[in-house]
Amino acid sequence: MKRKRIGQKTASHLLWLCTICSALLWGGAGGGLLCSCGDYWEGGDPVDARRMTLGRRVINMMVGDRYRIPVLFEPDTLSNRSVWWMTEDKDVAIVERDTVIALSEGLTLAWAMSVSDHQTDSCWVSVLPAIYLNPKSYPYDMVIYADVNIHGHKYTAADEDSIIIGAYIGDELRGIGKMRQWQGRDYMEIRIWSPVRLGGDVSLRCIYRGRALVELFPDAFEFDGEAHGTLSQLYPLVLDDSARQLWPDIEGDDGIPYFDNGDTLHVVVTNPEE
């Protein structure tokens, strides 16, 4: 799933829209401001924003998920912390009250502009399809019997609702980890399905529901129809602090978009593995 670079025209439209909104919202009795979040700010001595930064550069979600985007302001004593939001493709995701809502599979940009002093920033929103797999569509399988450890935490059945272990061939989901028990010992069974007997690179992803984050296990497999690990000697699947995040494949870009308080969308070249 690739995403083309966003041009100056779209960025200019956002700035134009926010300027119009600002003009409409200022004024009224008592000098109040109806903010983007629906808050009503009473006058006084306002402190303007010197800088606004979104707390995430990439947000990975599944269809139907919601995630509140962290917004950081300088200085901390900012009087008005309200933000205007806009997504480039509202069919993929929208933002309501600082919360992004994933609507359909795809990739889009979310732009933010502070009501105070019109500081701007943006992030990618990558929406993955909802977790669903029909094994009956695939005649061949391989299996991994694993002991899963995520950042020092031993994965248990209690984690299944919030953390999903998915097996992918390319970008297509082909297996979902399920917790089992054997002779009183917990383990994860990851059964991976394929339409062909042999071939295809298998990668494993750790999908954190509610955190809008996907990390990649360093382990790589080739679909071979065999079992990896046994019930008596489980395969160790470990994620540590060196784990890479899933990064969208953006055509023509190798970095992160941001606004520089002007009418041009820039790109900061960033290595997501650092």
PDB file of C-alpha atoms in Angstrom:
ATOM      1  CA  MET A   1       0.000   0.000   0.000  1.00  0.00           C
ATOM      2  CA  LYS A   2       1.800   3.126  -1.232  1.00  0.00           C
ATOM      3  CA  ARG A   3       1.012   6.759  -0.685  1.00  0.00           C
ATOM      4  CA  LYS A   4       2.025   9.618  -2.986  1.00  0.00           C
ATOM      5  CA  ARG A   5       3.488  12.863  -1.699  1.00  0.00           C
ATOM      6  CA  ILE A   6       0.955  15.542  -0.830  1.00  0.00           C
ATOM      7  CA  GLY A   7       1.351  18.792  -2.750  1.00  0.00           C
ATOM      8  CA  GLN A   8       1.303  22.439  -1.797  1.00  0.00           C
ATOM      9  CA  LYS A   9      -2.295  22.932  -2.933  1.00  0.00           C
ATOM     10  CA  THR A  10      -3.806  20.651  -0.271  1.00  0.00           C
ATOM     11  CA  ALA A  11      -1.715  22.222   2.475  1.00  0.00           C
ATOM     12  CA  SER A  12      -2.764  25.695   1.358  1.00  0.00           C
ATOM     13  CA  HIS A  13      -6.423  24.657   1.464  1.00  0.00           C
ATOM     14  CA  LEU A  14      -6.030  23.630   5.116  1.00  0.00           C
ATOM     15  CA  LEU A  15      -4.455  26.942   6.057  1.00  0.00           C
ATOM     16  CA  TRP A  16      -7.159  28.844   4.181  1.00  0.00           C
ATOM     17  CA  LEU A  17      -9.916  26.817   5.912  1.00  0.00           C
ATOM     18  CA  CYS A  18      -8.455  27.363   9.360  1.00  0.00           C
ATOM     19  CA  THR A  19      -8.065  31.093   8.733  1.00  0.00           C
ATOM     20  CA  ILE A  20     -11.751  31.365   7.788  1.00  0.00           C
ATOM     21  CA  CYS A  21     -12.766  29.313  10.866  1.00  0.00           C
ATOM     22  CA  SER A  22     -10.649  31.549  13.064  1.00  0.00           C
ATOM     23  CA  ALA A  23     -12.316  34.676  11.705  1.00  0.00           C
ATOM     24  CA  LEU A  24     -15.786  33.209  12.276  1.00  0.00           C
ATOM     25  CA  LEU A  25     -15.102  31.956  15.786  1.00  0.00           C
ATOM     26  CA  TRP A  26     -13.429  35.007  17.324  1.00  0.00           C
ATOM     27  CA  GLY A  27     -15.600  37.661  18.891  1.00  0.00           C
ATOM     28  CA  GLY A  28     -18.981  37.551  20.517  1.00  0.00           C
ATOM     29  CA  ALA A  29     -20.066  38.519  24.006  1.00  0.00           C
ATOM     30  CA  GLY A  30     -17.298  38.467  26.586  1.00  0.00           C
ATOM     31  CA  GLY A  31     -14.631  37.897  23.959  1.00  0.00           C
ATOM     32  CA  GLY A  32     -15.142  34.142  24.079  1.00  0.00           C
ATOM     33  CA  LEU A  33     -13.816  31.626  21.564  1.00  0.00           C
ATOM     34  CA  LEU A  34     -15.744  28.530  20.497  1.00  0.00           C
ATOM     35  CA  CYS A  35     -12.848  26.099  20.100  1.00  0.00           C
ATOM     36  CA  SER A  36     -12.486  23.119  17.788  1.00  0.00           C
ATOM     37  CA  CYS A  37     -13.060  20.725  20.669  1.00  0.00           C
ATOM     38  CA  GLY A  38     -16.257  22.489  21.676  1.00  0.00           C
ATOM     39  CA  ASP A  39     -14.717  24.156  24.730  1.00  0.00           C
ATOM     40  CA  TYR A  40     -15.552  27.762  25.591  1.00  0.00           C
ATOM     41  CA  TRP A  41     -12.545  29.809  26.599  1.00  0.00           C
ATOM     42  CA  GLU A  42     -13.154  32.944  28.647  1.00  0.00           C
ATOM     43  CA  GLY A  43     -10.895  35.911  27.756  1.00  0.00           C
ATOM     44  CA  GLY A  44      -8.247  37.054  30.221  1.00  0.00           C
ATOM     45  CA  ASP A  45      -4.558  37.205  29.417  1.00  0.00           C
ATOM     46  CA  PRO A  46      -3.943  34.469  26.820  1.00  0.00           C
ATOM     47  CA  VAL A  47      -0.607  32.721  26.401  1.00  0.00           C
ATOM     48  CA  ASP A  48       0.120  31.959  22.745  1.00  0.00           C
ATOM     49  CA  ALA A  49       1.553  28.688  21.484  1.00  0.00           C
ATOM     50  CA  ARG A  50       5.181  28.833  20.445  1.00  0.00           C
ATOM     51  CA  ARG A  51       5.126  25.251  19.240  1.00  0.00           C
ATOM     52  CA  MET A  52       2.632  22.396  18.814  1.00  0.00           C
ATOM     53  CA  THR A  53       3.777  18.835  18.146  1.00  0.00           C
ATOM     54  CA  LEU A  54       1.823  15.633  17.618  1.00  0.00           C
ATOM     55  CA  GLY A  55       3.067  12.831  19.846  1.00  0.00           C
ATOM     56  CA  ARG A  56       3.070  10.245  17.036  1.00  0.00           C
ATOM     57  CA  ARG A  57       4.569  10.353  13.552  1.00  0.00           C
ATOM     58  CA  VAL A  58       2.751   7.218  12.339  1.00  0.00           C
ATOM     59  CA  ILE A  59      -0.501   5.791  13.708  1.00  0.00           C
ATOM     60  CA  ASN A  60      -1.281   2.178  12.787  1.00  0.00           C
ATOM     61  CA  MET A  61      -4.905   1.187  13.336  1.00  0.00           C
ATOM     62  CA  MET A  62      -7.450  -1.397  12.302  1.00  0.00           C
ATOM     63  CA  VAL A  63     -10.839  -0.610  10.832  1.00  0.00           C
ATOM     64  CA  GLY A  64     -13.207   0.417  13.629  1.00  0.00           C
ATOM     65  CA  ASP A  65     -10.465   1.427  16.074  1.00  0.00           C
ATOM     66  CA  ARG A  66     -10.255   4.806  17.819  1.00  0.00           C
ATOM     67  CA  TYR A  67      -7.109   6.471  19.108  1.00  0.00           C
ATOM     68  CA  ARG A  68      -6.635   9.783  20.896  1.00  0.00           C
ATOM     69  CA  ILE A  69      -3.693  11.578  19.291  1.00  0.00           C
ATOM     70  CA  PRO A  70      -1.293  13.087  21.848  1.00  0.00           C
ATOM     71  CA  VAL A  71      -0.849  16.835  21.273  1.00  0.00           C
ATOM     72  CA  LEU A  72       2.069  18.585  22.976  1.00  0.00           C
ATOM     73  CA  PHE A  73       2.290  22.350  23.411  1.00  0.00           C
ATOM     74  CA  GLU A  74       5.042  24.778  24.288  1.00  0.00           C
ATOM     75  CA  PRO A  75       4.788  26.483  26.691  1.00  0.00           C
ATOM     76  CA  ASP A  76       2.958  24.244  29.159  1.00  0.00           C
ATOM     77  CA  THR A  77       1.054  27.277  30.439  1.00  0.00           C
ATOM     78  CA  LEU A  78      -0.772  27.686  27.130  1.00  0.00           C
ATOM     79  CA  SER A  79      -4.236  29.158  27.737  1.00  0.00           C
ATOM     80  CA  ASN A  80      -6.081  27.593  24.794  1.00  0.00           C
ATOM     81  CA  ARG A  81      -5.136  24.032  23.838  1.00  0.00           C
ATOM     82  CA  SER A  82      -7.827  23.497  21.233  1.00  0.00           C
ATOM     83  CA  VAL A  83      -6.908  22.147  17.805  1.00  0.00           C
ATOM     84  CA  TRP A  84      -8.495  22.143  14.367  1.00  0.00           C
ATOM     85  CA  TRP A  85      -8.141  18.830  12.524  1.00  0.00           C
ATOM     86  CA  MET A  86      -8.348  17.727   8.916  1.00  0.00           C
ATOM     87  CA  THR A  87      -7.656  14.407   7.194  1.00  0.00           C
ATOM     88  CA  GLU A  88      -6.734  14.250   3.541  1.00  0.00           C
ATOM     89  CA  ASP A  89      -8.963  11.220   2.868  1.00  0.00           C
ATOM     90  CA  LYS A  90     -12.051  11.274   5.089  1.00  0.00           C
ATOM     91  CA  ASP A  91     -13.104   7.878   3.730  1.00  0.00           C
ATOM     92  CA  VAL A  92     -10.051   6.318   5.421  1.00  0.00           C
ATOM     93  CA  ALA A  93     -10.116   8.192   8.738  1.00  0.00           C
ATOM     94  CA  ILE A  94     -11.568  11.230  10.446  1.00  0.00           C
ATOM     95  CA  VAL A  95     -10.609  13.084  13.630  1.00  0.00           C
ATOM     96  CA  GLU A  96     -13.143  14.112  16.250  1.00  0.00           C
ATOM     97  CA  ARG A  97     -12.102  15.809  19.512  1.00  0.00           C
ATOM     98  CA  ASP A  98      -8.448  14.848  19.024  1.00  0.00           C
ATOM     99  CA  THR A  99      -9.493  11.217  18.430  1.00  0.00           C
ATOM    100  CA  VAL A 100      -8.814   9.578  15.071  1.00  0.00           C
ATOM    101  CA  ILE A 101     -11.452   7.083  13.912  1.00  0.00           C
ATOM    102  CA  ALA A 102     -10.410   4.406  11.391  1.00  0.00           C
ATOM    103  CA  LEU A 103     -13.123   3.911   8.757  1.00  0.00           C
ATOM    104  CA  SER A 104     -11.589   1.863   5.933  1.00  0.00           C
ATOM    105  CA  GLU A 105      -8.299   0.336   4.834  1.00  0.00           C
ATOM    106  CA  GLY A 106      -5.840   2.855   3.451  1.00  0.00           C
ATOM    107  CA  LEU A 107      -3.321   5.562   4.255  1.00  0.00           C
ATOM    108  CA  THR A 108      -3.992   9.240   4.858  1.00  0.00           C
ATOM    109  CA  LEU A 109      -2.508  12.326   6.454  1.00  0.00           C
ATOM    110  CA  ALA A 110      -3.994  13.941   9.540  1.00  0.00           C
ATOM    111  CA  TRP A 111      -3.235  17.653   9.872  1.00  0.00           C
ATOM    112  CA  ALA A 112      -3.534  19.633  13.078  1.00  0.00           C
ATOM    113  CA  MET A 113      -3.539  23.396  13.595  1.00  0.00           C
ATOM    114  CA  SER A 114      -3.633  25.009  17.025  1.00  0.00           C
ATOM    115  CA  VAL A 115      -6.300  27.642  17.578  1.00  0.00           C
ATOM    116  CA  SER A 116      -3.638  29.602  19.429  1.00  0.00           C
ATOM    117  CA  ASP A 117      -1.197  31.208  16.983  1.00  0.00           C
ATOM    118  CA  HIS A 118      -1.948  28.650  14.205  1.00  0.00           C
ATOM    119  CA  GLN A 119       0.941  26.271  14.944  1.00  0.00           C
ATOM    120  CA  THR A 120       0.784  23.189  12.693  1.00  0.00           C
ATOM    121  CA  ASP A 121       1.894  19.573  12.549  1.00  0.00           C
ATOM    122  CA  SER A 122       0.791  16.345  10.853  1.00  0.00           C
ATOM    123  CA  CYS A 123       1.129  12.574  10.999  1.00  0.00           C
ATOM    124  CA  TRP A 124       0.390   9.525   8.871  1.00  0.00           C
ATOM    125  CA  VAL A 125      -2.655   7.398   9.691  1.00  0.00           C
ATOM    126  CA  SER A 126      -2.330   3.853   8.322  1.00  0.00           C
ATOM    127  CA  VAL A 127      -5.514   1.795   8.575  1.00  0.00           C
ATOM    128  CA  LEU A 128      -5.219  -1.976   8.342  1.00  0.00           C
ATOM    129  CA  PRO A 129      -8.192  -4.228   7.602  1.00  0.00           C
ATOM    130  CA  ALA A 130      -9.988  -5.701  10.589  1.00  0.00           C
ATOM    131  CA  ILE A 131      -8.544  -8.997  11.776  1.00  0.00           C
ATOM    132  CA  TYR A 132     -10.415 -11.709   9.903  1.00  0.00           C
ATOM    133  CA  LEU A 133      -9.237 -14.950   8.354  1.00  0.00           C
ATOM    134  CA  ASN A 134     -11.141 -17.814   6.746  1.00  0.00           C
ATOM    135  CA  PRO A 135      -8.856 -20.894   6.823  1.00  0.00           C
ATOM    136  CA  LYS A 136     -11.205 -22.759   4.487  1.00  0.00           C
ATOM    137  CA  SER A 137      -9.882 -20.584   1.662  1.00  0.00           C
ATOM    138  CA  TYR A 138      -6.397 -22.124   1.984  1.00  0.00           C
ATOM    139  CA  PRO A 139      -5.544 -25.819   1.585  1.00  0.00           C
ATOM    140  CA  TYR A 140      -2.018 -25.710   3.068  1.00  0.00           C
ATOM    141  CA  ASP A 141      -0.693 -24.717   6.457  1.00  0.00           C
ATOM    142  CA  MET A 142       2.390 -24.492   8.668  1.00  0.00           C
ATOM    143  CA  VAL A 143       2.464 -23.922  12.413  1.00  0.00           C
ATOM    144  CA  ILE A 144       4.628 -22.214  15.027  1.00  0.00           C
ATOM    145  CA  TYR A 145       4.419 -23.372  18.647  1.00  0.00           C
ATOM    146  CA  ALA A 146       5.772 -20.373  20.502  1.00  0.00           C
ATOM    147  CA  ASP A 147       6.628 -18.901  23.860  1.00  0.00           C
ATOM    148  CA  VAL A 148       5.953 -15.171  23.342  1.00  0.00           C
ATOM    149  CA  ASN A 149       7.668 -12.442  25.328  1.00  0.00           C
ATOM    150  CA  ILE A 150       6.930  -8.772  24.609  1.00  0.00           C
ATOM    151  CA  HIS A 151       9.264  -6.197  26.146  1.00  0.00           C
ATOM    152  CA  GLY A 152       9.890  -8.384  29.174  1.00  0.00           C
ATOM    153  CA  HIS A 153       6.242  -9.404  29.567  1.00  0.00           C
ATOM    154  CA  LYS A 154       5.274 -13.039  29.084  1.00  0.00           C
ATOM    155  CA  TYR A 155       2.248 -13.111  26.786  1.00  0.00           C
ATOM    156  CA  THR A 156      -0.809 -14.850  28.286  1.00  0.00           C
ATOM    157  CA  ALA A 157      -4.426 -15.475  27.340  1.00  0.00           C
ATOM    158  CA  ALA A 158      -5.347 -12.272  29.204  1.00  0.00           C
ATOM    159  CA  ASP A 159      -3.464 -10.277  26.542  1.00  0.00           C
ATOM    160  CA  GLU A 160      -5.362 -11.622  23.530  1.00  0.00           C
ATOM    161  CA  ASP A 161      -7.988  -8.859  23.436  1.00  0.00           C
ATOM    162  CA  SER A 162      -5.464  -6.014  23.544  1.00  0.00           C
ATOM    163  CA  ILE A 163      -2.437  -7.479  21.710  1.00  0.00           C
ATOM    164  CA  ILE A 164      -2.819  -9.552  18.545  1.00  0.00           C
ATOM    165  CA  ILE A 165      -0.020 -11.613  17.030  1.00  0.00           C
ATOM    166  CA  GLY A 166      -0.590 -11.828  13.282  1.00  0.00           C
ATOM    167  CA  ALA A 167       1.293 -13.794  10.621  1.00  0.00           C
ATOM    168  CA  TYR A 168       1.548 -12.174   7.201  1.00  0.00           C
ATOM    169  CA  ILE A 169       2.714 -13.258   3.774  1.00  0.00           C
ATOM    170  CA  GLY A 170       3.438  -9.956   2.117  1.00  0.00           C
ATOM    171  CA  ASP A 171       0.743  -7.603   3.445  1.00  0.00           C
ATOM    172  CA  GLU A 172      -1.926 -10.317   3.607  1.00  0.00           C
ATOM    173  CA  LEU A 173      -2.992 -11.775   6.939  1.00  0.00           C
ATOM    174  CA  ARG A 174      -2.522 -15.561   6.889  1.00  0.00           C
ATOM    175  CA  GLY A 175      -2.554 -16.510  10.565  1.00  0.00           C
ATOM    176  CA  ILE A 176      -3.586 -15.345  14.043  1.00  0.00           C
ATOM    177  CA  GLY A 177      -1.883 -16.444  17.250  1.00  0.00           C
ATOM    178  CA  LYS A 178      -4.072 -18.344  19.705  1.00  0.00           C
ATOM    179  CA  MET A 179      -3.170 -19.217  23.297  1.00  0.00           C
ATOM    180  CA  ARG A 180      -3.405 -22.917  24.228  1.00  0.00           C
ATOM    181  CA  GLN A 181      -2.456 -25.128  27.129  1.00  0.00           C
ATOM    182  CA  TRP A 182      -0.590 -28.419  27.198  1.00  0.00           C
ATOM    183  CA  GLN A 183       0.062 -30.268  30.448  1.00  0.00           C
ATOM    184  CA  GLY A 184      -0.545 -27.078  32.408  1.00  0.00           C
ATOM    185  CA  ARG A 185       1.843 -25.024  30.279  1.00  0.00           C
ATOM    186  CA  ASP A 186       0.659 -21.994  28.269  1.00  0.00           C
ATOM    187  CA  TYR A 187       1.840 -21.578  24.694  1.00  0.00           C
ATOM    188  CA  MET A 188       0.824 -19.799  21.513  1.00  0.00           C
ATOM    189  CA  GLU A 189      -0.164 -21.649  18.371  1.00  0.00           C
ATOM    190  CA  ILE A 190       0.272 -19.618  15.179  1.00  0.00           C
ATOM    191  CA  ARG A 191      -1.177 -21.575  12.280  1.00  0.00           C
ATOM    192  CA  ILE A 192      -0.326 -19.980   8.938  1.00  0.00           C
ATOM    193  CA  TRP A 193      -2.322 -20.700   5.790  1.00  0.00           C
ATOM    194  CA  SER A 194      -1.412 -20.557   2.116  1.00  0.00           C
ATOM    195  CA  PRO A 195      -2.953 -21.378  -1.286  1.00  0.00           C
ATOM    196  CA  VAL A 196       0.326 -23.011  -2.381  1.00  0.00           C
ATOM    197  CA  ARG A 197       2.270 -25.902  -0.855  1.00  0.00           C
ATOM    198  CA  LEU A 198       5.619 -24.094  -0.592  1.00  0.00           C
ATOM    199  CA  GLY A 199       6.988 -20.573  -0.863  1.00  0.00           C
ATOM    200  CA  GLY A 200       6.315 -17.094   0.468  1.00  0.00           C
ATOM    201  CA  ASP A 201       8.057 -15.033   3.139  1.00  0.00           C
ATOM    202  CA  VAL A 202       6.248 -15.069   6.481  1.00  0.00           C
ATOM    203  CA  SER A 203       6.549 -12.138   8.886  1.00  0.00           C
ATOM    204  CA  LEU A 204       5.048 -11.766  12.349  1.00  0.00           C
ATOM    205  CA  ARG A 205       3.485  -8.564  13.646  1.00  0.00           C
ATOM    206  CA  CYS A 206       2.550  -7.512  17.156  1.00  0.00           C
ATOM    207  CA  ILE A 207      -0.609  -5.394  16.895  1.00  0.00           C
ATOM    208  CA  TYR A 208      -1.402  -3.312  19.977  1.00  0.00           C
ATOM    209  CA  ARG A 209      -5.131  -2.530  20.013  1.00  0.00           C
ATOM    210  CA  GLY A 210      -5.857   0.806  21.655  1.00  0.00           C
ATOM    211  CA  ARG A 211      -2.271   2.029  21.244  1.00  0.00           C
ATOM    212  CA  ALA A 212      -2.434   2.323  17.449  1.00  0.00           C
ATOM    213  CA  LEU A 213       0.966   0.662  17.212  1.00  0.00           C
ATOM    214  CA  VAL A 214       2.334  -2.287  15.225  1.00  0.00           C
ATOM    215  CA  GLU A 215       5.795  -3.767  15.857  1.00  0.00           C
ATOM    216  CA  LEU A 216       7.634  -6.358  13.788  1.00  0.00           C
ATOM    217  CA  PHE A 217       9.177  -9.507  15.237  1.00  0.00           C
ATOM    218  CA  PRO A 218      12.753  -9.963  14.012  1.00  0.00           C
ATOM    219  CA  ASP A 219      12.065 -13.626  13.155  1.00  0.00           C
ATOM    220  CA  ALA A 220      11.604 -14.486   9.469  1.00  0.00           C
ATOM    221  CA  PHE A 221      10.171 -17.715   8.065  1.00  0.00           C
ATOM    222  CA  GLU A 222       9.537 -19.201   4.671  1.00  0.00           C
ATOM    223  CA  PHE A 223       6.257 -21.004   4.195  1.00  0.00           C
ATOM    224  CA  ASP A 224       7.327 -24.667   4.226  1.00  0.00           C
ATOM    225  CA  GLY A 225       4.336 -26.625   5.546  1.00  0.00           C
ATOM    226  CA  GLU A 226       6.346 -27.700   8.608  1.00  0.00           C
ATOM    227  CA  ALA A 227       6.075 -27.196  12.372  1.00  0.00           C
ATOM    228  CA  HIS A 228       8.466 -24.772  14.060  1.00  0.00           C
ATOM    229  CA  GLY A 229       8.942 -25.492  17.733  1.00  0.00           C
ATOM    230  CA  THR A 230       7.267 -28.320  19.608  1.00  0.00           C
ATOM    231  CA  LEU A 231       4.992 -28.494  22.635  1.00  0.00           C
ATOM    232  CA  SER A 232       7.939 -29.666  24.714  1.00  0.00           C
ATOM    233  CA  GLN A 233      10.396 -27.153  23.218  1.00  0.00           C
ATOM    234  CA  LEU A 234       8.577 -23.968  22.237  1.00  0.00           C
ATOM    235  CA  TYR A 235       9.969 -21.552  19.685  1.00  0.00           C
ATOM    236  CA  PRO A 236      11.031 -18.313  21.499  1.00  0.00           C
ATOM    237  CA  LEU A 237       9.320 -15.249  19.979  1.00  0.00           C
ATOM    238  CA  VAL A 238      10.785 -12.150  21.597  1.00  0.00           C
ATOM    239  CA  LEU A 239      10.169  -8.435  21.079  1.00  0.00           C
ATOM    240  CA  ASP A 240      12.593  -6.094  22.832  1.00  0.00           C
ATOM    241  CA  ASP A 241      13.478  -2.401  22.667  1.00  0.00           C
ATOM    242  CA  SER A 242      15.194  -2.897  19.299  1.00  0.00           C
ATOM    243  CA  ALA A 243      11.891  -3.891  17.638  1.00  0.00           C
ATOM    244  CA  ARG A 244      10.987  -1.993  14.463  1.00  0.00           C
ATOM    245  CA  GLN A 245       7.606  -0.364  13.979  1.00  0.00           C
ATOM    246  CA  LEU A 246       5.508  -1.011  10.916  1.00  0.00           C
ATOM    247  CA  TRP A 247       6.136   1.925   8.578  1.00  0.00           C
ATOM    248  CA  PRO A 248       3.912   2.922   5.656  1.00  0.00           C
ATOM    249  CA  ASP A 249       5.383   2.621   2.178  1.00  0.00           C
ATOM    250  CA  ILE A 250       5.153   6.200   0.907  1.00  0.00           C
ATOM    251  CA  GLU A 251       5.918   6.494  -2.789  1.00  0.00           C
ATOM    252  CA  GLY A 252       8.645   9.030  -3.500  1.00  0.00           C
ATOM    253  CA  ASP A 253       9.158   9.904   0.169  1.00  0.00           C
ATOM    254  CA  ASP A 254      11.499   8.616   2.820  1.00  0.00           C
ATOM    255  CA  GLY A 255      10.357  10.747   5.679  1.00  0.00           C
ATOM    256  CA  ILE A 256       7.663  12.457   7.699  1.00  0.00           C
ATOM    257  CA  PRO A 257       5.514  15.369   6.515  1.00  0.00           C
ATOM    258  CA  TYR A 258       5.065  18.473   8.625  1.00  0.00           C
ATOM    259  CA  PHE A 259       3.938  22.082   8.333  1.00  0.00           C
ATOM    260  CA  ASP A 260       6.429  24.875   8.748  1.00  0.00           C
ATOM    261  CA  ASN A 261       3.845  27.569   9.494  1.00  0.00           C
ATOM    262  CA  GLY A 262       3.628  28.381   5.822  1.00  0.00           C
ATOM    263  CA  ASP A 263       1.721  27.165   2.828  1.00  0.00           C
ATOM    264  CA  THR A 264       4.100  24.379   1.828  1.00  0.00           C
ATOM    265  CA  LEU A 265       4.078  20.810   3.084  1.00  0.00           C
ATOM    266  CA  HIS A 266       7.663  19.774   3.812  1.00  0.00           C
ATOM    267  CA  VAL A 267       9.172  16.366   4.491  1.00  0.00           C
ATOM    268  CA  VAL A 268      11.656  15.617   7.230  1.00  0.00           C
ATOM    269  CA  VAL A 269      13.834  12.669   6.236  1.00  0.00           C
ATOM    270  CA  THR A 270      13.700  10.204   9.111  1.00  0.00           C
ATOM    271  CA  ASN A 271      14.975   6.680   9.566  1.00  0.00           C
ATOM    272  CA  PRO A 272      12.115   4.801  11.286  1.00  0.00           C
ATOM    273  CA  GLU A 273      14.534   2.150  12.517  1.00  0.00           C
ATOM    274  CA  GLU A 274      16.462   4.606  14.647  1.00  0.00           C
TER     275      GLU A 274
END
